[in-house]
Coordinates of C-alpha atoms in Angstrom, one line a residue:
M1 CA 0.0 0.0 0.0
P2 CA 1.4 3.5 -0.8
I3 CA 0.4 4.9 2.5
L4 CA 2.5 2.2 4.6
K5 CA 5.3 2.5 2.0
N6 CA 5.5 6.2 2.3
L7 CA 5.3 6.1 6.1
S8 CA 7.9 3.6 6.3
N9 CA 10.3 5.8 4.1
G10 CA 9.4 8.9 6.2
L11 CA 10.4 7.0 9.4
K12 CA 13.7 5.6 7.5
N13 CA 14.6 9.1 6.5
T14 CA 14.1 10.6 10.0
V15 CA 16.4 8.0 11.5
L16 CA 19.0 8.6 8.7
G17 CA 18.6 12.3 9.2
I18 CA 19.6 12.0 12.8
S19 CA 22.6 10.1 11.9
Y20 CA 23.7 12.6 9.3
L21 CA 23.4 15.5 11.7
L22 CA 25.7 13.6 14.1
R23 CA 28.1 12.6 11.2
R24 CA 28.1 16.3 10.0
S25 CA 30.6 17.2 12.8
T26 CA 33.0 14.4 11.8
K27 CA 35.5 15.1 9.1
G28 CA 34.9 13.6 5.8
S29 CA 32.5 11.1 7.2
L30 CA 29.8 11.8 4.5
R31 CA 30.0 11.6 0.7
P32 CA 28.2 13.8 -1.8
K33 CA 24.9 12.6 -3.2
W34 CA 24.2 15.8 -5.2
L35 CA 26.7 18.0 -7.4
V36 CA 26.3 21.2 -9.0
F37 CA 28.8 21.4 -11.9
E38 CA 29.5 24.9 -13.5
V39 CA 30.9 23.7 -16.9
T40 CA 31.5 27.2 -18.0
D41 CA 31.2 30.8 -16.8
R42 CA 30.6 32.0 -20.3
C43 CA 27.1 33.4 -20.9
N44 CA 25.2 34.8 -23.9
S45 CA 22.5 36.5 -21.8
R46 CA 22.7 40.0 -20.4
C47 CA 20.4 39.5 -17.2
T48 CA 19.5 42.3 -15.0
H49 CA 19.6 39.9 -12.0
C50 CA 23.2 38.6 -12.7
N51 CA 26.6 40.0 -13.8
I52 CA 28.1 36.7 -14.9
W53 CA 28.0 37.8 -18.4
N54 CA 30.1 40.9 -17.7
T55 CA 32.9 39.2 -16.0
P56 CA 36.2 37.6 -17.4
N57 CA 35.4 34.4 -19.1
D58 CA 37.0 31.0 -18.4
K59 CA 40.5 30.6 -20.0
N60 CA 41.3 27.0 -19.3
P61 CA 38.3 24.9 -18.3
I62 CA 38.7 21.4 -17.2
T63 CA 38.4 19.0 -20.1
A64 CA 35.9 16.2 -20.7
G65 CA 38.6 13.8 -19.8
E66 CA 39.3 15.6 -16.6
I67 CA 35.8 15.7 -15.6
I68 CA 35.2 12.0 -16.2
K69 CA 38.4 11.1 -14.3
A70 CA 37.3 13.3 -11.4
L71 CA 33.9 11.7 -11.3
S72 CA 35.3 8.2 -11.4
D73 CA 36.8 8.8 -7.9
P74 CA 35.4 6.8 -5.2
L75 CA 34.2 9.9 -3.5
F76 CA 31.4 10.4 -6.0
R77 CA 30.2 6.9 -6.2
D78 CA 26.9 7.8 -4.4
L79 CA 26.1 10.8 -6.7
R80 CA 22.5 10.5 -7.8
Y81 CA 21.9 14.0 -9.2
I82 CA 24.1 16.3 -11.2
Q83 CA 23.1 19.8 -12.0
I84 CA 24.9 21.0 -15.1
T85 CA 25.0 24.8 -15.1
G86 CA 27.0 27.9 -16.2
G87 CA 27.1 30.6 -17.5
E88 CA 25.3 28.9 -20.4
P89 CA 26.1 25.2 -20.5
V90 CA 25.6 24.6 -24.1
L91 CA 28.2 27.1 -25.2
R92 CA 30.5 24.3 -24.4
K93 CA 31.1 22.3 -27.7
D94 CA 31.9 19.2 -25.9
L95 CA 28.7 19.2 -23.7
E96 CA 27.5 15.8 -25.3
E97 CA 31.0 14.2 -24.6
I98 CA 30.6 15.3 -21.0
F99 CA 27.1 14.0 -20.6
L100 CA 27.8 10.7 -22.2
G101 CA 31.0 10.3 -20.2
I102 CA 29.3 11.2 -16.9
H103 CA 26.6 8.6 -17.8
K104 CA 29.2 6.0 -18.4
V105 CA 30.8 6.3 -14.9
L106 CA 27.6 7.1 -13.1
P107 CA 24.8 5.4 -14.9
K108 CA 22.3 5.8 -12.4
A109 CA 22.8 9.5 -11.9
I110 CA 20.1 12.0 -13.1
L111 CA 21.7 14.9 -15.1
Q112 CA 20.0 18.4 -15.0
L113 CA 20.5 20.8 -17.6
S114 CA 19.9 24.5 -16.9
T115 CA 19.6 26.9 -19.9
N116 CA 18.7 30.4 -21.0
A117 CA 17.2 29.0 -24.4
L118 CA 19.1 31.3 -26.5
L119 CA 20.5 28.4 -28.5
P120 CA 17.4 26.1 -28.6
D121 CA 18.6 23.8 -31.4
R122 CA 21.9 23.2 -29.5
V123 CA 19.9 22.4 -26.3
L124 CA 17.7 20.0 -28.1
K125 CA 20.7 18.2 -29.7
V126 CA 22.3 17.6 -26.3
V127 CA 18.9 16.3 -24.9
R128 CA 18.2 14.0 -27.8
T129 CA 21.8 12.6 -27.6
S130 CA 21.3 12.1 -23.8
L131 CA 17.9 10.5 -24.1
E132 CA 19.0 8.1 -26.9
A133 CA 21.9 7.0 -24.6
G134 CA 19.5 6.1 -21.8
I135 CA 20.2 9.1 -19.7
T136 CA 17.5 10.5 -17.4
I137 CA 17.7 14.2 -17.9
Y138 CA 15.9 17.1 -16.3
V139 CA 15.8 20.4 -18.4
G140 CA 15.2 23.7 -16.7
V141 CA 14.5 26.8 -18.9
S142 CA 14.5 30.3 -17.5
I143 CA 11.2 32.2 -17.8
D144 CA 11.2 35.5 -16.0
G145 CA 8.2 36.9 -17.7
I146 CA 6.0 36.6 -20.8
G147 CA 7.1 38.1 -24.2
E148 CA 8.9 41.3 -23.9
E149 CA 8.9 41.2 -20.1
H150 CA 11.1 38.3 -20.3
D151 CA 13.4 39.7 -22.8
K152 CA 13.7 42.9 -20.8
I153 CA 14.9 40.9 -17.7
R154 CA 17.2 38.7 -19.7
G155 CA 18.7 41.5 -21.9
V156 CA 18.3 39.8 -25.2
K157 CA 15.4 40.5 -27.7
G158 CA 13.6 37.4 -28.9
N159 CA 14.7 35.3 -26.0
F160 CA 11.1 34.4 -24.9
E161 CA 10.1 33.3 -28.4
K162 CA 13.2 31.0 -28.4
A163 CA 12.4 29.7 -24.7
D164 CA 8.7 29.2 -25.8
H165 CA 9.8 27.1 -28.8
L166 CA 12.3 25.1 -26.9
L167 CA 9.7 24.3 -24.0
K168 CA 7.3 23.1 -26.6
E169 CA 9.7 20.9 -28.3
L170 CA 10.9 19.4 -25.0
V171 CA 7.3 18.6 -24.1
K172 CA 7.0 16.7 -27.3
L173 CA 10.1 14.7 -26.4
R174 CA 8.7 14.2 -23.0
D175 CA 5.7 12.7 -24.4
K176 CA 7.8 10.3 -26.3
Y177 CA 10.3 9.4 -23.5
G178 CA 8.0 9.7 -20.5
S179 CA 9.8 9.9 -17.2
Q180 CA 13.2 9.9 -18.8
L181 CA 12.8 13.6 -19.3
L182 CA 11.4 16.2 -16.9
V183 CA 10.8 19.7 -18.3
S184 CA 10.6 22.8 -16.0
G185 CA 10.5 26.5 -16.2
G186 CA 12.2 28.8 -13.7
I187 CA 11.5 32.3 -12.5
V188 CA 13.7 34.5 -10.3
I189 CA 11.4 36.4 -7.9
S190 CA 12.4 39.8 -7.1
D191 CA 10.9 43.5 -7.4
L192 CA 11.7 43.2 -11.1
T193 CA 9.6 40.1 -11.9
L194 CA 6.8 40.2 -9.2
H195 CA 4.2 41.4 -11.6
S196 CA 5.1 38.5 -13.8
V197 CA 4.8 35.7 -11.3
D198 CA 1.0 34.9 -12.1
P199 CA 1.4 35.1 -15.9
V200 CA 4.4 32.8 -15.8
R201 CA 2.6 30.4 -13.5
A202 CA -0.4 30.4 -15.9
Y203 CA 2.0 29.7 -18.9
A204 CA 3.6 26.8 -17.2
K205 CA 0.3 25.3 -16.4
Q206 CA -0.9 25.9 -20.0
I207 CA 2.0 24.0 -21.5
D208 CA 2.1 21.3 -18.8
I209 CA 5.5 22.0 -17.2
E210 CA 6.7 22.3 -13.7
L211 CA 7.7 25.7 -12.4
T212 CA 10.6 26.5 -10.1
E213 CA 10.3 29.8 -8.3
A214 CA 13.8 30.9 -7.1
W215 CA 14.6 33.7 -4.6
Y216 CA 16.7 36.5 -6.0
N217 CA 20.1 35.7 -4.6
E218 CA 23.1 38.2 -4.2
C219 CA 26.3 36.4 -4.0
S220 CA 29.8 36.3 -5.6
F221 CA 28.7 33.7 -8.0
Y222 CA 26.4 36.0 -9.8
G223 CA 28.7 39.0 -9.2
N224 CA 25.7 41.1 -8.1
E225 CA 26.5 41.9 -4.6
G226 CA 24.8 45.1 -3.4
K227 CA 22.3 45.4 -6.3
N228 CA 19.5 44.9 -4.0
D229 CA 16.6 43.9 -6.3
I230 CA 14.5 42.8 -3.3
K231 CA 13.0 46.0 -1.8
S232 CA 9.2 45.6 -1.5
N233 CA 7.1 43.2 0.3
L234 CA 6.9 39.9 -1.5
T235 CA 4.7 38.2 1.1
E236 CA 1.6 37.8 -1.0
A237 CA 3.6 36.0 -3.8
I238 CA 5.3 33.7 -1.4
L239 CA 2.0 33.1 0.4
S240 CA 0.3 31.9 -2.9
Q241 CA 2.9 29.1 -3.4
T242 CA 2.4 25.4 -2.5
P243 CA 3.5 24.7 1.0
S244 CA 6.9 23.7 1.6
P245 CA 9.8 24.0 4.2
L246 CA 11.5 26.4 1.7
K247 CA 8.3 28.6 1.6
D248 CA 8.3 28.7 5.4
L249 CA 12.0 30.0 5.3
W250 CA 11.3 32.6 2.7
L251 CA 8.4 33.9 5.0
K252 CA 10.8 34.0 8.0
D253 CA 13.3 35.9 6.0
L254 CA 10.6 38.5 5.0
K255 CA 9.9 39.0 8.6
G256 CA 13.6 39.6 9.4
E257 CA 14.0 36.3 11.4
S258 CA 16.9 34.0 11.4
I259 CA 17.0 31.4 8.5
R260 CA 19.9 29.5 9.7
F261 CA 19.8 25.8 9.5
P262 CA 22.3 22.8 9.6
C263 CA 23.8 23.1 6.0
F264 CA 25.2 20.1 4.3
A265 CA 27.5 21.8 1.7
M266 CA 30.8 20.0 1.5
H267 CA 29.1 17.0 3.3
T268 CA 26.3 15.6 1.0
F269 CA 26.7 18.2 -1.8
C270 CA 29.2 20.6 -3.3
L271 CA 29.9 22.7 -6.4
L272 CA 32.5 21.9 -9.0
K273 CA 33.7 25.1 -10.9
W274 CA 34.9 25.2 -14.5
S275 CA 38.5 25.6 -13.2
G276 CA 38.4 22.3 -11.3
D277 CA 38.0 24.2 -7.8
I278 CA 35.6 22.4 -5.4
V279 CA 33.6 25.0 -3.3
P280 CA 30.5 24.7 -1.0
C281 CA 27.8 26.7 -2.9
L282 CA 26.9 30.0 -4.5
T283 CA 27.1 31.9 -1.4
H284 CA 30.6 30.6 -0.5
F285 CA 31.7 30.5 -4.1
N286 CA 35.1 31.7 -3.5
S287 CA 35.9 29.3 -0.5
V288 CA 37.8 26.7 -2.2
G289 CA 38.4 23.4 -0.7
G290 CA 40.8 22.1 -3.4
N291 CA 41.3 21.7 -7.1
I292 CA 40.8 18.3 -9.0
R293 CA 43.8 19.2 -11.2
E294 CA 46.1 19.3 -8.1
N295 CA 44.6 16.4 -6.1
T296 CA 42.1 13.7 -6.3
P297 CA 38.6 14.5 -5.0
T298 CA 39.0 12.0 -2.1
E299 CA 42.2 13.7 -1.2
I300 CA 40.5 17.1 -1.3
W301 CA 37.5 15.9 0.8
N302 CA 39.8 14.7 3.5
S303 CA 42.1 17.7 3.6
K304 CA 42.6 20.2 6.2
Q305 CA 41.8 22.9 3.7
M306 CA 38.4 21.3 3.0
Q307 CA 37.7 20.9 6.8
D308 CA 38.6 24.5 7.4
V309 CA 35.9 25.7 4.8
R310 CA 33.5 23.3 6.4
V311 CA 34.1 24.7 9.9
N312 CA 34.7 28.4 9.1
K313 CA 32.3 28.9 6.2
V314 CA 29.6 26.4 6.1
H315 CA 29.0 25.6 9.8
N316 CA 29.1 29.5 10.5
C317 CA 26.7 30.4 7.5
K318 CA 23.7 32.5 8.4
G319 CA 21.4 30.5 6.0
C320 CA 20.2 31.0 2.5
L321 CA 17.1 30.7 0.3
N322 CA 18.9 28.9 -2.6
S323 CA 16.6 26.0 -3.8
W324 CA 19.0 23.3 -4.1
G325 CA 21.3 24.4 -1.2
A326 CA 18.6 24.5 1.3
G327 CA 16.4 21.8 -0.3
W328 CA 19.4 19.2 -0.3
S329 CA 20.3 20.1 3.4
F330 CA 16.6 19.6 4.3
E331 CA 16.5 16.3 2.5
T332 CA 19.7 15.2 4.3
S333 CA 18.7 16.1 7.8
Y334 CA 15.0 15.6 7.2
Y335 CA 13.9 17.1 10.6
K336 CA 12.7 20.2 8.6
Y337 CA 10.2 17.9 6.8
V338 CA 9.2 16.4 10.2
F339 CA 8.3 19.9 11.6
F340 CA 6.7 20.9 8.3
Y341 CA 4.4 17.9 8.3
L342 CA 3.5 18.3 12.1
K343 CA 2.6 21.9 11.2
N344 CA 0.6 21.0 8.1
P345 CA -1.1 17.6 8.9
G346 CA -3.4 17.8 5.8
F347 CA -0.3 18.1 3.4
F348 CA 1.3 15.1 5.4
I349 CA -1.8 13.0 4.7
K350 CA -1.8 13.9 1.0
T351 CA 2.0 12.9 0.9
L352 CA 1.3 9.5 2.5
R353 CA -1.4 8.9 -0.1
G354 CA 1.0 9.7 -2.8
K355 CA -0.9 12.8 -4.1

């Protein structure tokens, strides 16, 4: 029965979460389950939310061979999800080689591709190649508004038209390949996009895709520190979202309350930069634990330099609203979900029933 199975999984995750919280204080005792891989910092967008496009580009990115060698290390044997991001990932001409190579060494891992959709044919080629190779792939396409509203945020005329075309072609592929392909849109919520939230939600529902609503994030990764595109009260937009632990965190932040939580960056997830540096996350993008060109991932994971980053940066972090950083931490410790279900018993019952 689904209810008994889901209840059993919940109890199992609660016990595991307690053990992970205890092991979090032990040097190198956990291995990553999730990886964010910045394949390039080159970008062909001109986003108002982000300044990556206006920073110096990568000069000597790690090669497909170096990537495959690194991911063959025993440290990464438990990886189940790899988020391929940039910059704009499809600007790398060897992206298919990277996807196929990753799949060869980690055949059970889900690969997620984030794209601005400015090169839709290139994206579709990568996706088709991956699907034909048996890769389970998730594709996320940026949608910060409808029509010219999106183009204005993204800084490139005609971007929405390309995104719309890409999403509809991806939906056709999803109809063919089923659960092997997940298609989603993504909107960054800020003062600049608040008026577009409802239209984007309606658009996502119309074309039958999932929608990720991300909080505007100021950090060294985006090169946008101090821009402050969050000024108004966004409570109404947040309250209209589906209940979740992350939504509760957003509301606490809007009230000026602490959003600190046990983060599992450099424990169950990390970020691999185009240069080969391993760092915790977007917030601590310049806190380097080591480089795969200089040491093996296992050596880096167990090094003093890595432990210093864990203790001085990750464990002292004031918290964030990053969907994957917070989400993976919640999934690891699980106690946030326990409290959430206690607070929302109706949602808990729906979850047990698999709805």
